[in-house]
PDB file of C-alpha atoms in Angstrom:
ATOM      1  CA  VAL Q   1       1.299 -24.692  -1.073  1.00 33.00           C
ATOM      2  CA  VAL Q   2      -1.001 -21.760  -0.390  1.00 37.00           C
ATOM      3  CA  LEU Q   3      -1.150 -22.561   3.325  1.00 35.00           C
ATOM      4  CA  LEU Q   4       2.614 -22.267   3.616  1.00 34.00           C
ATOM      5  CA  HIS Q   5       2.444 -18.612   2.667  1.00 39.00           C
ATOM      6  CA  TRP Q   6       0.220 -17.427   5.519  1.00 38.00           C
ATOM      7  CA  GLY Q   7       1.690 -16.260   8.802  1.00 43.00           C
ATOM      8  CA  CYS Q   8       0.121 -16.732  12.215  1.00 51.00           C
ATOM      9  CA  ALA Q   9      -0.918 -13.126  12.853  1.00 63.00           C
ATOM     10  CA  ALA Q  10      -4.135 -11.832  11.290  1.00 70.00           C
ATOM     11  CA  THR Q  11      -2.959  -8.216  11.233  1.00 80.00           C
ATOM     12  CA  LYS Q  12       0.220  -6.266  11.790  1.00 78.00           C
ATOM     13  CA  GLN Q  13       1.267  -2.700  12.440  1.00 81.00           C
ATOM     14  CA  ALA Q  14       1.878  -0.661   9.296  1.00 70.00           C
ATOM     15  CA  ARG Q  15       5.075   1.311   8.702  1.00 66.00           C
ATOM     16  CA  THR Q  16       3.498   4.731   8.297  1.00 70.00           C
ATOM     17  CA  VAL Q  17       0.316   6.546   9.264  1.00 77.00           C
ATOM     18  CA  GLU Q  18      -1.320   9.793   8.206  1.00 77.00           C
ATOM     19  CA  ARG Q  19      -2.457  12.426  10.697  1.00 76.00           C
ATOM     20  CA  LEU Q  20      -6.081  12.868   9.675  1.00 69.00           C
ATOM     21  CA  GLY Q  21      -7.270  15.587  12.039  1.00 82.00           C
ATOM     22  CA  PHE Q  22      -8.931  14.170  15.154  1.00 90.00           C
ATOM     23  CA  LEU Q  23      -5.934  14.950  17.387  1.00 93.00           C
ATOM     24  CA  LYS Q  24      -4.970  18.134  15.559  1.00 88.00           C
ATOM     25  CA  ASP Q  25      -3.813  19.989  18.692  1.00 89.00           C
ATOM     26  CA  LEU Q  26      -1.553  17.112  19.746  1.00 95.00           C
ATOM     27  CA  TYR Q  27       0.337  16.173  16.585  1.00 94.00           C
ATOM     28  CA  SER Q  28       3.142  18.633  17.308  1.00 94.00           C
ATOM     29  CA  VAL Q  29       4.053  16.872  20.573  1.00 96.00           C
ATOM     30  CA  MET Q  30       3.734  13.295  19.325  1.00 96.00           C
ATOM     31  CA  THR Q  31       6.777  11.146  18.593  1.00 96.00           C
ATOM     32  CA  ARG Q  32       7.423   7.925  16.737  1.00 95.00           C
ATOM     33  CA  GLY Q  33       6.596   4.883  18.857  1.00 90.00           C
ATOM     34  CA  ASN Q  34       8.991   2.066  19.736  1.00 89.00           C
ATOM     35  CA  GLU Q  35       7.834  -0.954  17.739  1.00 81.00           C
ATOM     36  CA  ASP Q  36       9.882  -3.372  19.881  1.00 80.00           C
ATOM     37  CA  GLU Q  37       7.895  -2.256  22.932  1.00 81.00           C
ATOM     38  CA  GLY Q  38       4.559  -2.584  21.168  1.00 84.00           C
ATOM     39  CA  GLU Q  39       3.901   1.153  21.018  1.00 90.00           C
ATOM     40  CA  SER Q  40       1.627   2.809  18.476  1.00 94.00           C
ATOM     41  CA  LEU Q  41       3.135   4.513  15.430  1.00 94.00           C
ATOM     42  CA  LEU Q  42       2.704   7.972  16.995  1.00 95.00           C
ATOM     43  CA  ASN Q  43       2.585   8.600  20.743  1.00 95.00           C
ATOM     44  CA  TYR Q  44       2.266  11.328  23.311  1.00 97.00           C
ATOM     45  CA  LYS Q  45       2.673  10.724  27.024  1.00 95.00           C
ATOM     46  CA  ASN Q  46       2.257  13.566  29.484  1.00 96.00           C
ATOM     47  CA  PRO Q  47       5.392  13.763  31.689  1.00 95.00           C
ATOM     48  CA  LYS Q  48       3.065  14.004  34.686  1.00 92.00           C
ATOM     49  CA  VAL Q  49       2.045  10.367  34.157  1.00 91.00           C
ATOM     50  CA  ALA Q  50       5.403   9.141  35.462  1.00 89.00           C
ATOM     51  CA  LEU Q  51       4.837  11.063  38.714  1.00 93.00           C
ATOM     52  CA  LEU Q  52       1.385   9.662  39.440  1.00 92.00           C
ATOM     53  CA  PRO Q  53       1.100   7.138  42.289  1.00 92.00           C
ATOM     54  CA  PRO Q  54       0.137   3.606  41.193  1.00 89.00           C
ATOM     55  CA  ASN Q  55      -3.595   3.044  40.880  1.00 92.00           C
ATOM     56  CA  SER Q  56      -4.379   6.766  40.769  1.00 95.00           C
ATOM     57  CA  TYR Q  57      -7.225   6.014  38.378  1.00 96.00           C
ATOM     58  CA  THR Q  58      -9.724   3.241  39.086  1.00 96.00           C
ATOM     59  CA  LYS Q  59     -12.583   4.214  36.774  1.00 97.00           C
ATOM     60  CA  ILE Q  60     -12.997   4.879  33.054  1.00 98.00           C
ATOM     61  CA  MET Q  61     -15.502   6.970  31.155  1.00 97.00           C
ATOM     62  CA  LEU Q  62     -15.587   5.662  27.571  1.00 96.00           C
ATOM     63  CA  ASP Q  63     -17.038   8.003  24.951  1.00 96.00           C
ATOM     64  CA  PRO Q  64     -18.843   6.525  21.934  1.00 95.00           C
ATOM     65  CA  VAL Q  65     -16.357   5.645  19.191  1.00 95.00           C
ATOM     66  CA  LEU Q  66     -16.413   8.234  16.402  1.00 92.00           C
ATOM     67  CA  ILE Q  67     -16.020   7.821  12.673  1.00 90.00           C
ATOM     68  CA  PHE Q  68     -13.960  10.911  11.877  1.00 87.00           C
ATOM     69  CA  ARG Q  69     -14.193  11.953   8.239  1.00 82.00           C
ATOM     70  CA  GLY Q  70     -11.686  14.790   8.040  1.00 71.00           C
ATOM     71  CA  PRO Q  71     -10.774  16.810   4.935  1.00 69.00           C
ATOM     72  CA  GLU Q  72      -8.358  14.086   3.785  1.00 66.00           C
ATOM     73  CA  SER Q  73     -10.756  11.205   4.465  1.00 69.00           C
ATOM     74  CA  LYS Q  74     -10.831   8.384   1.916  1.00 71.00           C
ATOM     75  CA  MET Q  75     -13.932   6.701   3.369  1.00 77.00           C
ATOM     76  CA  ALA Q  76     -16.458   8.340   1.045  1.00 72.00           C
ATOM     77  CA  GLY Q  77     -17.367   5.026  -0.581  1.00 78.00           C
ATOM     78  CA  ILE Q  78     -18.232   3.279   2.689  1.00 84.00           C
ATOM     79  CA  SER Q  79     -21.882   3.454   3.751  1.00 86.00           C
ATOM     80  CA  GLN Q  80     -23.021   5.144   6.954  1.00 87.00           C
ATOM     81  CA  GLU Q  81     -24.573   1.845   8.075  1.00 89.00           C
ATOM     82  CA  GLN Q  82     -21.302  -0.027   7.669  1.00 88.00           C
ATOM     83  CA  THR Q  83     -19.192   2.576   9.456  1.00 89.00           C
ATOM     84  CA  GLN Q  84     -21.717   2.788  12.308  1.00 90.00           C
ATOM     85  CA  LEU Q  85     -21.637  -0.988  12.736  1.00 90.00           C
ATOM     86  CA  ILE Q  86     -17.840  -0.915  12.861  1.00 90.00           C
ATOM     87  CA  ALA Q  87     -17.812   1.969  15.373  1.00 92.00           C
ATOM     88  CA  ASP Q  88     -20.370   0.258  17.618  1.00 93.00           C
ATOM     89  CA  THR Q  89     -18.434  -3.002  17.473  1.00 93.00           C
ATOM     90  CA  PHE Q  90     -15.195  -1.236  18.411  1.00 94.00           C
ATOM     91  CA  TYR Q  91     -16.898   0.470  21.369  1.00 95.00           C
ATOM     92  CA  ALA Q  92     -18.199  -2.895  22.589  1.00 95.00           C
ATOM     93  CA  LEU Q  93     -14.763  -4.499  22.262  1.00 95.00           C
ATOM     94  CA  ILE Q  94     -13.037  -1.688  24.165  1.00 96.00           C
ATOM     95  CA  TYR Q  95     -15.709  -1.638  26.871  1.00 96.00           C
ATOM     96  CA  GLN Q  96     -15.481  -5.407  27.284  1.00 96.00           C
ATOM     97  CA  GLU Q  97     -11.700  -5.297  27.773  1.00 96.00           C
ATOM     98  CA  LEU Q  98     -11.437  -2.244  30.034  1.00 97.00           C
ATOM     99  CA  SER Q  99     -14.315  -3.323  32.266  1.00 96.00           C
ATOM    100  CA  LYS Q 100     -12.204  -6.311  33.310  1.00 95.00           C
ATOM    101  CA  ASP Q 101      -9.912  -3.979  35.273  1.00 95.00           C
ATOM    102  CA  TYR Q 102     -11.828  -0.715  35.766  1.00 96.00           C
ATOM    103  CA  GLU Q 103     -15.187   0.479  36.985  1.00 97.00           C
ATOM    104  CA  MET Q 104     -16.952   1.926  33.945  1.00 97.00           C
ATOM    105  CA  VAL Q 105     -18.708   5.239  34.588  1.00 97.00           C
ATOM    106  CA  GLU Q 106     -20.922   7.515  32.476  1.00 95.00           C
ATOM    107  CA  LYS Q 107     -19.880  10.926  33.793  1.00 96.00           C
ATOM    108  CA  PRO Q 108     -16.725  12.643  35.088  1.00 96.00           C
ATOM    109  CA  VAL Q 109     -16.005  11.560  38.650  1.00 97.00           C
ATOM    110  CA  PRO Q 110     -12.888  11.554  40.847  1.00 96.00           C
ATOM    111  CA  SER Q 111     -10.209   8.973  39.962  1.00 97.00           C
ATOM    112  CA  ALA Q 112     -11.639   8.500  36.465  1.00 98.00           C
ATOM    113  CA  LEU Q 113     -10.022   8.515  33.057  1.00 98.00           C
ATOM    114  CA  ARG Q 114     -11.886   9.597  29.947  1.00 97.00           C
ATOM    115  CA  ALA Q 115     -11.110   7.686  26.755  1.00 97.00           C
ATOM    116  CA  GLN Q 116     -11.971   9.190  23.367  1.00 96.00           C
ATOM    117  CA  VAL Q 117     -11.391   7.109  20.245  1.00 96.00           C
ATOM    118  CA  ALA Q 118     -11.915   7.877  16.556  1.00 93.00           C
ATOM    119  CA  ILE Q 119     -11.610   5.666  13.510  1.00 93.00           C
ATOM    120  CA  THR Q 120     -10.102   7.898  10.834  1.00 90.00           C
ATOM    121  CA  HIS Q 121      -9.633   5.436   7.990  1.00 88.00           C
ATOM    122  CA  LEU Q 122     -11.103   2.099   6.912  1.00 87.00           C
ATOM    123  CA  GLU Q 123     -10.315  -0.059   3.922  1.00 85.00           C
ATOM    124  CA  GLN Q 124     -11.874  -3.425   3.222  1.00 80.00           C
ATOM    125  CA  SER Q 125      -9.941  -6.291   1.684  1.00 70.00           C
ATOM    126  CA  TRP Q 126     -10.386  -8.027  -1.672  1.00 52.00           C
ATOM    127  CA  PRO Q 127     -10.485 -11.660  -0.470  1.00 45.00           C
ATOM    128  CA  MET Q 128     -10.275 -13.572  -3.743  1.00 41.00           C
ATOM    129  CA  LEU Q 129      -7.570 -11.344  -5.251  1.00 38.00           C
ATOM    130  CA  ASP Q 130      -5.682 -11.630  -1.961  1.00 43.00           C
ATOM    131  CA  VAL Q 131      -5.753 -15.429  -2.222  1.00 42.00           C
ATOM    132  CA  VAL Q 132      -4.643 -15.469  -5.858  1.00 40.00           C
ATOM    133  CA  SER Q 133      -1.859 -12.962  -5.226  1.00 39.00           C
ATOM    134  CA  SER Q 134      -0.448 -15.228  -2.523  1.00 47.00           C
ATOM    135  CA  VAL Q 135       0.071 -18.234  -4.762  1.00 49.00           C
ATOM    136  CA  PRO Q 136       3.628 -18.171  -6.163  1.00 51.00           C
ATOM    137  CA  ALA Q 137       3.494 -19.157  -9.801  1.00 49.00           C
ATOM    138  CA  PRO Q 138       5.500 -18.355 -12.919  1.00 51.00           C
ATOM    139  CA  MET Q 139       4.350 -15.093 -14.459  1.00 46.00           C
ATOM    140  CA  ASN Q 140       1.854 -14.490 -11.636  1.00 47.00           C
ATOM    141  CA  ALA Q 141       1.593 -10.708 -11.929  1.00 46.00           C
ATOM    142  CA  LEU Q 142      -0.607 -10.437  -8.832  1.00 45.00           C
ATOM    143  CA  ALA Q 143       1.963 -12.295  -6.727  1.00 45.00           C
ATOM    144  CA  ALA Q 144       4.782 -10.077  -7.989  1.00 44.00           C
ATOM    145  CA  GLY Q 145       2.746  -6.925  -7.458  1.00 47.00           C
ATOM    146  CA  SER Q 146       1.776  -7.962  -3.943  1.00 48.00           C
ATOM    147  CA  LEU Q 147       5.401  -8.669  -3.039  1.00 45.00           C
ATOM    148  CA  LEU Q 148       6.560  -5.303  -4.354  1.00 42.00           C
ATOM    149  CA  LYS Q 149       3.823  -3.468  -2.473  1.00 48.00           C
ATOM    150  CA  THR Q 150       4.649  -5.312   0.757  1.00 48.00           C
ATOM    151  CA  VAL Q 151       8.325  -4.391   0.454  1.00 42.00           C
ATOM    152  CA  ALA Q 152       7.557  -0.756  -0.343  1.00 45.00           C
ATOM    153  CA  THR Q 153       4.740  -0.039   2.101  1.00 46.00           C
ATOM    154  CA  GLY Q 154       4.583  -2.880   4.594  1.00 45.00           C
ATOM    155  CA  LYS Q 155       1.026  -3.658   3.473  1.00 51.00           C
ATOM    156  CA  PRO Q 156       0.338  -6.674   1.232  1.00 49.00           C
ATOM    157  CA  ALA Q 157      -1.846  -5.967  -1.785  1.00 50.00           C
ATOM    158  CA  PHE Q 158      -5.619  -6.503  -1.495  1.00 48.00           C
ATOM    159  CA  THR Q 159      -5.639  -6.654   2.321  1.00 73.00           C
ATOM    160  CA  GLY Q 160      -7.735  -4.398   4.541  1.00 81.00           C
ATOM    161  CA  GLU Q 161      -6.603  -1.749   6.989  1.00 85.00           C
ATOM    162  CA  ALA Q 162      -7.768   0.642   9.699  1.00 90.00           C
ATOM    163  CA  VAL Q 163      -6.400   3.786  11.335  1.00 91.00           C
ATOM    164  CA  ILE Q 164      -7.350   5.095  14.771  1.00 95.00           C
ATOM    165  CA  GLU Q 165      -6.564   8.190  16.799  1.00 95.00           C
ATOM    166  CA  ALA Q 166      -7.238   8.204  20.530  1.00 97.00           C
ATOM    167  CA  LYS Q 167      -6.579  10.157  23.676  1.00 97.00           C
ATOM    168  CA  VAL Q 168      -6.961   9.524  27.386  1.00 97.00           C
ATOM    169  CA  THR Q 169      -7.588  12.454  29.703  1.00 97.00           C
ATOM    170  CA  ASP Q 170      -8.318  13.106  33.340  1.00 97.00           C
ATOM    171  CA  ALA Q 171     -12.116  12.958  33.287  1.00 97.00           C
ATOM    172  CA  GLN Q 172     -12.482  15.956  35.605  1.00 97.00           C
ATOM    173  CA  THR Q 173      -9.664  18.296  34.584  1.00 96.00           C
ATOM    174  CA  GLY Q 174      -9.444  17.425  30.890  1.00 96.00           C
ATOM    175  CA  ASP Q 175      -5.639  17.162  31.056  1.00 97.00           C
ATOM    176  CA  VAL Q 176      -4.390  14.918  28.245  1.00 97.00           C
ATOM    177  CA  LEU Q 177      -2.415  12.040  29.728  1.00 97.00           C
ATOM    178  CA  ARG Q 178      -1.837   9.900  26.646  1.00 96.00           C
ATOM    179  CA  ALA Q 179      -2.564  10.074  22.918  1.00 97.00           C
ATOM    180  CA  ILE Q 180      -1.871   7.707  20.050  1.00 96.00           C
ATOM    181  CA  VAL Q 181      -2.234   7.342  16.304  1.00 95.00           C
ATOM    182  CA  ASP Q 182      -1.929   3.843  14.882  1.00 94.00           C
ATOM    183  CA  ARG Q 183      -2.534   1.909  11.676  1.00 91.00           C
ATOM    184  CA  ARG Q 184      -2.877  -1.831  11.196  1.00 91.00           C
ATOM    185  CA  VAL Q 185      -3.087  -3.816   7.980  1.00 87.00           C
ATOM    186  CA  GLY Q 186      -4.030  -7.364   7.062  1.00 82.00           C
ATOM    187  CA  THR Q 187      -1.549 -10.168   6.561  1.00 76.00           C
ATOM    188  CA  LYS Q 188      -1.541 -13.292   4.427  1.00 56.00           C
ATOM    189  CA  LYS Q 189      -3.518 -15.597   6.696  1.00 56.00           C
ATOM    190  CA  LEU Q 190      -5.890 -18.175   5.249  1.00 48.00           C
ATOM    191  CA  GLU Q 191      -8.876 -19.090   7.400  1.00 50.00           C
ATOM    192  CA  ALA Q 192     -12.646 -18.874   7.126  1.00 43.00           C
ATOM    193  CA  ALA Q 193     -12.696 -15.220   8.209  1.00 46.00           C
ATOM    194  CA  SER Q 194     -10.232 -14.342   5.463  1.00 46.00           C
ATOM    195  CA  PHE Q 195     -13.092 -14.464   2.969  1.00 45.00           C
ATOM    196  CA  ASP Q 196     -14.974 -11.688   4.774  1.00 61.00           C
ATOM    197  CA  SER Q 197     -13.867  -8.389   3.242  1.00 69.00           C
ATOM    198  CA  TRP Q 198     -13.998  -6.663   6.648  1.00 83.00           C
ATOM    199  CA  SER Q 199     -12.144  -9.336   8.637  1.00 84.00           C
ATOM    200  CA  ASP Q 200      -8.830  -7.429   8.620  1.00 85.00           C
ATOM    201  CA  VAL Q 201     -10.581  -4.372  10.045  1.00 88.00           C
ATOM    202  CA  TYR Q 202     -12.338  -6.313  12.798  1.00 91.00           C
ATOM    203  CA  GLU Q 203      -9.119  -8.120  13.726  1.00 90.00           C
ATOM    204  CA  SER Q 204      -7.391  -4.738  14.012  1.00 92.00           C
ATOM    205  CA  LEU Q 205     -10.146  -3.426  16.285  1.00 93.00           C
ATOM    206  CA  ARG Q 206      -9.946  -6.530  18.463  1.00 95.00           C
ATOM    207  CA  TYR Q 207      -6.174  -6.105  18.765  1.00 95.00           C
ATOM    208  CA  TRP Q 208      -6.442  -2.422  19.719  1.00 96.00           C
ATOM    209  CA  ALA Q 209      -9.064  -3.147  22.376  1.00 96.00           C
ATOM    210  CA  GLU Q 210      -6.886  -5.832  23.960  1.00 96.00           C
ATOM    211  CA  HIS Q 211      -3.771  -3.669  23.643  1.00 96.00           C
ATOM    212  CA  ALA Q 212      -5.521  -0.764  25.389  1.00 96.00           C
ATOM    213  CA  ARG Q 213      -6.203  -3.003  28.362  1.00 96.00           C
ATOM    214  CA  TYR Q 214      -2.566  -4.135  28.375  1.00 95.00           C
ATOM    215  CA  GLN Q 215      -1.176  -0.588  28.293  1.00 93.00           C
ATOM    216  CA  LEU Q 216      -3.506   0.656  31.026  1.00 94.00           C
ATOM    217  CA  CYS Q 217      -2.765  -2.410  33.118  1.00 93.00           C
ATOM    218  CA  LYS Q 218       0.958  -1.630  32.962  1.00 90.00           C
ATOM    219  CA  ALA Q 219       0.349   2.029  33.833  1.00 89.00           C
ATOM    220  CA  ARG Q 220      -1.743   1.056  36.836  1.00 88.00           C
ATOM    221  CA  GLN Q 221       1.189  -0.952  38.276  1.00 86.00           C
ATOM    222  CA  LEU Q 222      -0.949  -3.392  40.230  1.00 82.00           C
ATOM    223  CA  ARG Q 223       0.243  -6.598  38.543  1.00 86.00           C
ATOM    224  CA  THR Q 224       3.174  -7.966  36.593  1.00 89.00           C
ATOM    225  CA  ASP Q 225       1.192 -10.383  34.390  1.00 92.00           C
ATOM    226  CA  CYS Q 226      -0.744  -7.890  32.278  1.00 94.00           C
ATOM    227  CA  PRO Q 227      -2.262  -9.823  29.341  1.00 93.00           C
ATOM    228  CA  LYS Q 228      -0.752  -8.876  25.985  1.00 93.00           C
ATOM    229  CA  ALA Q 229      -2.966  -8.509  22.938  1.00 93.00           C
ATOM    230  CA  ARG Q 230      -3.086 -11.355  20.455  1.00 86.00           C
ATOM    231  CA  ALA Q 231      -1.652 -10.163  17.145  1.00 76.00           C
TER     232      ALA Q 231
END
């Protein structure tokens, strides 16, 4: 019975996201993304991007992923060791995906993009409560509470979540070409990884890394079979 209540996707996009400070100068020009087209919750695209010839950028300079604890941060209870591990893992995932299509460079050079990414919020899951809340049973308060929270917020109770802010600039001029803010939350999926309290976070990071490759592949306009991220 429990298995029937888990979907296929490990994570999903949330309905809302807070602006937590990393992209403070860009919030005023960001707009709500188109969910049907797989866009992030908040987006900015420089109008100049549409005028660039295909394959204008062939290299990427990837900055270390930051853990950004702004004034409204709710990550105080997460250890420095844990956040550093998550940031390093995210960097490795992004590097692995982008290096499939771009030459990775360590300094600003011609025809290079610079990608800067910050994790602004992390929340681990409560695996056992998540399992119990997913079992429909008479008078199951956890199940009822989880359903109500999902309806109200789009996030099931006891699941994990992550929020990122990122921007891509011309590595030499510093012109911002693209910026995003996005939030992903766990779903009701039962598998071995579901009992790791950080699995929802790592699945979100994996999705974002793959999605970054997909978006840049489309922008480069060299192929029509750009690989979409696995949800």
